GROMACS .gro file of C-alpha atoms in nm:
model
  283
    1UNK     CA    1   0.066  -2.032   0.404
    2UNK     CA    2  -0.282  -1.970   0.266
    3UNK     CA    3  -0.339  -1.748  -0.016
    4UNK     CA    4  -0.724  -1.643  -0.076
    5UNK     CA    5  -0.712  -1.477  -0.444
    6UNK     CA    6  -0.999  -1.503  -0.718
    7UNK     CA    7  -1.026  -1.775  -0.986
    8UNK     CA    8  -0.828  -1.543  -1.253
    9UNK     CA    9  -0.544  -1.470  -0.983
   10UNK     CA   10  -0.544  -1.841  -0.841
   11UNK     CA   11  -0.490  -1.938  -1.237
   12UNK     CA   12  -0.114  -1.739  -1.220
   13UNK     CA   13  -0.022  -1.835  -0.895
   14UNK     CA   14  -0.135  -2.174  -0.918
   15UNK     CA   15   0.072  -2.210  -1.271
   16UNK     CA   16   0.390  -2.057  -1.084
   17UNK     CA   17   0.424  -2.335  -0.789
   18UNK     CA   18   0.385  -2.565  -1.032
   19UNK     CA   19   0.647  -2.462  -1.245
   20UNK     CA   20   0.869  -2.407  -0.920
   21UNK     CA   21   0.758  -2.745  -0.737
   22UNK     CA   22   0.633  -2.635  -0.459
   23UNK     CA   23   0.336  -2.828  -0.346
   24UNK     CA   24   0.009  -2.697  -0.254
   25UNK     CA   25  -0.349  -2.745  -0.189
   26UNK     CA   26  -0.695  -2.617  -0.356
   27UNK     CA   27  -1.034  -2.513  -0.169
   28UNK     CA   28  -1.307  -2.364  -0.385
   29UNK     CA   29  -1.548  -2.100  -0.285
   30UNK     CA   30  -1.790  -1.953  -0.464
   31UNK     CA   31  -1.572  -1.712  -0.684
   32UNK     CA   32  -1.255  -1.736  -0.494
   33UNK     CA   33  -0.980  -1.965  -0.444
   34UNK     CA   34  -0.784  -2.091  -0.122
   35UNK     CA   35  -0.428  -2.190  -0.212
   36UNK     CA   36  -0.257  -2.347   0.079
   37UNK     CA   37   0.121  -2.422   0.043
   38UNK     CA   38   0.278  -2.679   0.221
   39UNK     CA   39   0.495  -2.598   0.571
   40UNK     CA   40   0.740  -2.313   0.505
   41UNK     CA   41   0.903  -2.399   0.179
   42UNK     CA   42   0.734  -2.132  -0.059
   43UNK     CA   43   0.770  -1.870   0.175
   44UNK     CA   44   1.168  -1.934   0.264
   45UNK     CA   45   1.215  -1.926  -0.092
   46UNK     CA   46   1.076  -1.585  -0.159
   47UNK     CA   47   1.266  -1.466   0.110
   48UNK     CA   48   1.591  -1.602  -0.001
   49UNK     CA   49   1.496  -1.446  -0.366
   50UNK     CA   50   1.337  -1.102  -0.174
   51UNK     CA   51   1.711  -1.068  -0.022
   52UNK     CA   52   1.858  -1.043  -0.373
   53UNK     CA   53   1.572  -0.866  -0.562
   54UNK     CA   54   1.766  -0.671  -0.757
   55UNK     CA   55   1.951  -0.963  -0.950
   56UNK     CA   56   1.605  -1.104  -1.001
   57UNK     CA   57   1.440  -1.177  -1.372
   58UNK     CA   58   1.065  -1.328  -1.455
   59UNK     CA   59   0.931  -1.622  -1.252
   60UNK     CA   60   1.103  -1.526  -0.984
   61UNK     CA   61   0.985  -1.183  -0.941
   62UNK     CA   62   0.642  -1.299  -0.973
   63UNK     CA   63   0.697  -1.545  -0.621
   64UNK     CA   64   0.840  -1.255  -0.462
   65UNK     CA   65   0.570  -1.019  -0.501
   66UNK     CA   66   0.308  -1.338  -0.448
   67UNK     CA   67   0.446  -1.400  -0.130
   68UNK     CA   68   0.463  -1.022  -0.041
   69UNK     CA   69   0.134  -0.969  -0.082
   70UNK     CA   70  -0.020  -1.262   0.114
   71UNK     CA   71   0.255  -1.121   0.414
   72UNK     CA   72   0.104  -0.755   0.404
   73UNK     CA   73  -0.259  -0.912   0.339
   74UNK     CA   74  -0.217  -1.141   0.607
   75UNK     CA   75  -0.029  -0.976   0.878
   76UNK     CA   76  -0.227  -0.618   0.809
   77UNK     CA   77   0.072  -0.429   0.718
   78UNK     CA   78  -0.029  -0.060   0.656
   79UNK     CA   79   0.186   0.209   0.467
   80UNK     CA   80   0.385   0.489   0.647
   81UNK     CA   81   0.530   0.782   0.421
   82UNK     CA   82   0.706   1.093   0.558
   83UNK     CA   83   0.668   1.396   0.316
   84UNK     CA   84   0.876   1.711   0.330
   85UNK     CA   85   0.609   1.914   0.476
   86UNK     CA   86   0.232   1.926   0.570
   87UNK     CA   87   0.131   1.982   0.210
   88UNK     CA   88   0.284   1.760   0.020
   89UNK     CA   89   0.150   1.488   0.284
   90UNK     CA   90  -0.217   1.587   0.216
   91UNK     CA   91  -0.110   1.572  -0.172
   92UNK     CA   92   0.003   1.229  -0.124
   93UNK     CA   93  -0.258   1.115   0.126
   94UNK     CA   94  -0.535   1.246  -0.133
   95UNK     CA   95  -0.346   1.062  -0.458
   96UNK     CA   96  -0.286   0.719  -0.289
   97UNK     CA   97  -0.671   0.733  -0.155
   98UNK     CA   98  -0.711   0.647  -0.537
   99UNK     CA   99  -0.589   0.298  -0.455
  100UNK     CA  100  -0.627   0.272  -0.061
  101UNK     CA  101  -0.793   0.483   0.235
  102UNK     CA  102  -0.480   0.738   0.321
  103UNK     CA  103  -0.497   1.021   0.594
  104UNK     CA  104  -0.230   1.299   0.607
  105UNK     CA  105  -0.112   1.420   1.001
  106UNK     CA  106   0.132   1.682   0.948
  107UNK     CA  107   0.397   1.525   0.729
  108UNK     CA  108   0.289   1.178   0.749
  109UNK     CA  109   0.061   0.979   0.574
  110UNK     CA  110  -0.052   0.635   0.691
  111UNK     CA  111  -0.253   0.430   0.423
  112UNK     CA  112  -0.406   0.085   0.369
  113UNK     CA  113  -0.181  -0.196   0.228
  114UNK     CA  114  -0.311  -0.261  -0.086
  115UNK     CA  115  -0.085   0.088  -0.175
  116UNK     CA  116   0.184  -0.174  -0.049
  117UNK     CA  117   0.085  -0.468  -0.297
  118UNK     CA  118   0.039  -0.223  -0.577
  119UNK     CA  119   0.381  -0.028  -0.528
  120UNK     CA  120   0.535  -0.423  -0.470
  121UNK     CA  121   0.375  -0.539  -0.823
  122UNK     CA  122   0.487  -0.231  -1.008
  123UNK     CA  123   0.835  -0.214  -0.868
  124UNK     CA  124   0.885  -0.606  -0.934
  125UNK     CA  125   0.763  -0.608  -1.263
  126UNK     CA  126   0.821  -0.288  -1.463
  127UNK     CA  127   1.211  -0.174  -1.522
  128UNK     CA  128   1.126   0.157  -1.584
  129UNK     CA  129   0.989   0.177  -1.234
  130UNK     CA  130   1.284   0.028  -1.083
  131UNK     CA  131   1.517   0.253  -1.263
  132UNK     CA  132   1.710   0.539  -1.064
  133UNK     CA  133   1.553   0.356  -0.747
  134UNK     CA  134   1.707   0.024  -0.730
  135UNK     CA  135   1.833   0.056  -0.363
  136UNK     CA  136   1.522   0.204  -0.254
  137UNK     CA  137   1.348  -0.094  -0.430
  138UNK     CA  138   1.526  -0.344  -0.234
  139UNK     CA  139   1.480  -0.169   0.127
  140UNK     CA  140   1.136  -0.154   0.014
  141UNK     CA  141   1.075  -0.521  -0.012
  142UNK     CA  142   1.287  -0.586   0.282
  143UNK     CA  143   1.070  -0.393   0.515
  144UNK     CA  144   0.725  -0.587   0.332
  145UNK     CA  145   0.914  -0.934   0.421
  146UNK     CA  146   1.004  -0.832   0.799
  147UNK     CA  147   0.743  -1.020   0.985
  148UNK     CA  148   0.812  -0.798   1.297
  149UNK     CA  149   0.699  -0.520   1.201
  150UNK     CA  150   0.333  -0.457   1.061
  151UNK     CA  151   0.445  -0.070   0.965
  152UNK     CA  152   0.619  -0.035   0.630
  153UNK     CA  153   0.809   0.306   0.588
  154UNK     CA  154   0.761   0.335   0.225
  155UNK     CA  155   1.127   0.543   0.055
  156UNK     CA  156   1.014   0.864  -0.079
  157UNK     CA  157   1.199   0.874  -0.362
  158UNK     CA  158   1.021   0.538  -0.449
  159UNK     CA  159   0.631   0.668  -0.374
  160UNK     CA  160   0.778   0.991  -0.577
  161UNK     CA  161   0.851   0.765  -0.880
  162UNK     CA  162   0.530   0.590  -0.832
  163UNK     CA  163   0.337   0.909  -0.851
  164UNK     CA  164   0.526   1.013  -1.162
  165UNK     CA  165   0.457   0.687  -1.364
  166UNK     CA  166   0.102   0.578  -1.210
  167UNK     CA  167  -0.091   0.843  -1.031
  168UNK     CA  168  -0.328   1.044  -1.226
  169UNK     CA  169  -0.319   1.399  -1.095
  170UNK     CA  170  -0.661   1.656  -1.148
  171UNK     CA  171  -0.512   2.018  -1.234
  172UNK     CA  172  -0.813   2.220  -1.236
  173UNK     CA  173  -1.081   2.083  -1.449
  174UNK     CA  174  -0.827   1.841  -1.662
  175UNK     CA  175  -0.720   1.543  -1.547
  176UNK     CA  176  -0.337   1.436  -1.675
  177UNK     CA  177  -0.281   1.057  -1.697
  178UNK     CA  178   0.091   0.974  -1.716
  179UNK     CA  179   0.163   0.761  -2.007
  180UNK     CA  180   0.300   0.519  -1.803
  181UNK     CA  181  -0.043   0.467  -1.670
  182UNK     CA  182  -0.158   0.269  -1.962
  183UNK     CA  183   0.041  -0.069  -1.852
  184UNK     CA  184  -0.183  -0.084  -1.564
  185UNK     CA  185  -0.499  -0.048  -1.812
  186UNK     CA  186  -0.376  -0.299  -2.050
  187UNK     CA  187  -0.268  -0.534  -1.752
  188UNK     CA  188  -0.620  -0.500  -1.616
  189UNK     CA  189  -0.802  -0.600  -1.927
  190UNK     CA  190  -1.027  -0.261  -1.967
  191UNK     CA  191  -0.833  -0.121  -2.332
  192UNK     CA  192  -0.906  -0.238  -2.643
  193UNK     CA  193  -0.692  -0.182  -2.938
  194UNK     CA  194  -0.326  -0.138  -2.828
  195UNK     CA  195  -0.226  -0.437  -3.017
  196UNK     CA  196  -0.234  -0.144  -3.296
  197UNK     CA  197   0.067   0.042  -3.169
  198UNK     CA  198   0.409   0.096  -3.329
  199UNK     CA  199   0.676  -0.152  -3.153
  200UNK     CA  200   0.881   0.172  -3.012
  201UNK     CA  201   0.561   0.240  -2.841
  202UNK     CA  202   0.538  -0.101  -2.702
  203UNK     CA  203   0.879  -0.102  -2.588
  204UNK     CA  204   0.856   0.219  -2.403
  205UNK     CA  205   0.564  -0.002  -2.253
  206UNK     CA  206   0.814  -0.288  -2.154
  207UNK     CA  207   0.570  -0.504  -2.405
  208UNK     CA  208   0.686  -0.739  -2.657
  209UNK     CA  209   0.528  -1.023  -2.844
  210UNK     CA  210   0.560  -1.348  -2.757
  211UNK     CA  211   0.423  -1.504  -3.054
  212UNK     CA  212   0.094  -1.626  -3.241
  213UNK     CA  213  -0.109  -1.933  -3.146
  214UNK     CA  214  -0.414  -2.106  -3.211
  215UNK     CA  215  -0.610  -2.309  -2.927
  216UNK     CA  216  -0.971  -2.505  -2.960
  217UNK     CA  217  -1.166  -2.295  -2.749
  218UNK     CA  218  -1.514  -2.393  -2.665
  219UNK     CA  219  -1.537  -2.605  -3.024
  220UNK     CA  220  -1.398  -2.310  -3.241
  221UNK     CA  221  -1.060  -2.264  -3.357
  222UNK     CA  222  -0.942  -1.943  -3.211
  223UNK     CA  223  -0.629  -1.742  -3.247
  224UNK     CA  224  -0.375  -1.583  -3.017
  225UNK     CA  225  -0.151  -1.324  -2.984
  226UNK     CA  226   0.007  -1.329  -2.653
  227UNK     CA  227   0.215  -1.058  -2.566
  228UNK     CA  228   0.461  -0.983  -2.215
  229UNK     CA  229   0.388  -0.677  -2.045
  230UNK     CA  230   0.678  -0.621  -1.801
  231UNK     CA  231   0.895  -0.942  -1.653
  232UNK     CA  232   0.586  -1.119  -1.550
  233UNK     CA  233   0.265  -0.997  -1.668
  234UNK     CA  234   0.140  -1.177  -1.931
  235UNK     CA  235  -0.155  -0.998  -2.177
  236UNK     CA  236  -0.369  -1.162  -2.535
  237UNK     CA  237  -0.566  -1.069  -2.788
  238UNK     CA  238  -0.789  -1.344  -2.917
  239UNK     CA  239  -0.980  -1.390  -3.244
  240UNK     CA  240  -1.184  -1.674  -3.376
  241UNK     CA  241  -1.462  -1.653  -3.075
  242UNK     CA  242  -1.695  -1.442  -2.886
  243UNK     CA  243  -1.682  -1.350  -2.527
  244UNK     CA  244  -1.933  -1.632  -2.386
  245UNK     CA  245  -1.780  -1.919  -2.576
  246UNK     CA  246  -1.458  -1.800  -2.394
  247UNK     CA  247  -1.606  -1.726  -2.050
  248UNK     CA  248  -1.758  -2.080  -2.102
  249UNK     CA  249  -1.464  -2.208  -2.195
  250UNK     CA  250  -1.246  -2.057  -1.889
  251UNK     CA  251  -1.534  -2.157  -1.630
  252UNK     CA  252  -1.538  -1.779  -1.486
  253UNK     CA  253  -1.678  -1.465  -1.484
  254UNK     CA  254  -1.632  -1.109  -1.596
  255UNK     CA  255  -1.620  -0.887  -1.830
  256UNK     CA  256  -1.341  -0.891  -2.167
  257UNK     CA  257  -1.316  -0.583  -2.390
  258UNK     CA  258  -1.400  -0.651  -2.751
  259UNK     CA  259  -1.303  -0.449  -3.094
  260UNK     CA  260  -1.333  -0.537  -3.445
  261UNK     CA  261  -1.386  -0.926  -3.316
  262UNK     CA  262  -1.091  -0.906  -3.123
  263UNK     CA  263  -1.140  -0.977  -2.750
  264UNK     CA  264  -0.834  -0.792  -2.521
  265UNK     CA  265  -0.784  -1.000  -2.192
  266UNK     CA  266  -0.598  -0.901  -1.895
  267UNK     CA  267  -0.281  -1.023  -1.711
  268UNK     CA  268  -0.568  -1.267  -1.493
  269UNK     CA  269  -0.801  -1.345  -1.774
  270UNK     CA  270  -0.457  -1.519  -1.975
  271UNK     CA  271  -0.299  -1.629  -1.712
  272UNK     CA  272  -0.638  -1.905  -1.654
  273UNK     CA  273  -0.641  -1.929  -2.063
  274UNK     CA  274  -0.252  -2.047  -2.051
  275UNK     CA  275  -0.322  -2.277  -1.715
  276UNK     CA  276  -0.537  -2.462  -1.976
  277UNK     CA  277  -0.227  -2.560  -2.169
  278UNK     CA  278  -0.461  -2.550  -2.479
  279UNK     CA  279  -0.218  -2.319  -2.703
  280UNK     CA  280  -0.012  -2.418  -3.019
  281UNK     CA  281   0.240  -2.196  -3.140
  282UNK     CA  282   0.218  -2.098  -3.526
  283UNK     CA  283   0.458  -1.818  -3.547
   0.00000   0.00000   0.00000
């Protein structure tokens, strides 16, 4: 199995066989990564997990929807939805485009797969999400791990609860984002500031801190708040250093959203800072 993800998302993955034992090899490119697992073992092992998804917690989620991805990636699986009429397909087709190319034909859209690795992330990693939807969850995944078949019918009621939580939708000349919407922002690394919010906030968020740590970044003694965002996402704020020292510091790329000296990094960006195994916990 060969997984070709950037440095950020090689950082995660690579920290996850580790911590599961799987073994596995590393080719650099430029900015990406090649992760090659040996024989068969990581993928029979999501499987086995992917047939009981909805007893699943954490790590294990986070191999599931790995693995998913590099199956729909690799095998070009492409979405199928079936909408109650011709309308509400060329609603969904034009909402999903937002993620992935999606054309409506009568009732049915068909749509690139990354709307597949997106709806797998979400429904893996955020409760909420998963609520009311449980059995469609698990079909759901079952149809991304059946290496027969490169169509995957996504559930309705799923892509419905998708739209409700993710999609923004453009009524006129507003735009209304779902509040939901914000764990993908935060996740992604592109919000500053929601350390600030009240803790019933961040629980309706599925966020909850993890504790406060300092690490010798780049020379300088910095501070960190890391914080989980879901059962495997992992977000920090930093203080103590400036962007470059900690782009330096990470050997990558990018861009990380500063306030008030704080810098906010995404599920990716502290996923490669924890690989480091540079943090000591103060509190």
């Amino acid at each position: 199995m060969e997984l070709e993800l950037t440095r950020e998302e090689a950082a995660s993955v690579r920290s996850l066989l580790d911590r599961l034992g799987i073994s596995y090899s590393v080719v650099e490119s430029g900015d990406w990564v090649r992760i090659v697992v040996a024989g068969r073992q990581a993928v029979a092992f999501a499987a086995a997990h992917a047939a009981v998804v909805e007893k699943l917690e954490g790590e294990a989620l986070e191999l599931v929807y790995f693995v998913g991805r590099f199956i729909v990636e690799n095998l070009g699986k492409y979405a199928v939805l079936k909408m109650p009429t011709p309308k509400e397909a060329a609603e969904a087709a034009s909402l999903i485009s937002s993620v992935a190319p999606a054309k409506a034909r009568g009732r049915v859209v068909k749509a690139g797969g990354r709307i597949l690795t997106r709806l797998l992330d979400v429904s893996l990693n955020f409760r909420q999400m998963r609520k009311s939807v449980t059995q469609e969850v698990k079909a759901f995944v079952a149809r991304i791990y059946d290496l027969r078949r490169k169509a995957v019918y996504v559930p309705l009621r799923l892509y419905r609860r998708y739209a409700e939580l993710y999609l923004p939708r453009v009524a006129g000349t507003l735009v209304e984002i779902p509040g939901s919407w914000l764990q993908l922002v935060i996740g992604n690394g592109v919000l500053t500031g929601w350390d600030a919010l009240p803790p019933d906030f961040m629980e309706e968020l599925e966020m909850r801190p993890l504790g406060t740590y300092v690490a010798e970044l780049g020379g300088a003694e910095a501070e960190v708040e890391l914080y989980a965002l879901g059962e495997y996402w992992k977000v920090a704020v930093v203080k103590g250093v400036d962007v470059a020292t900690l782009l330096e510091y990470l050997d990558t790329e990018g861009e990380i959203p500063e306030k008030d000296g704080k810098l906010y990094l995404s599920r990716w960006t502290t996923a490669e800072l924890l690989k480091r195994g540079a943090l000591r916990k103060t509190k």
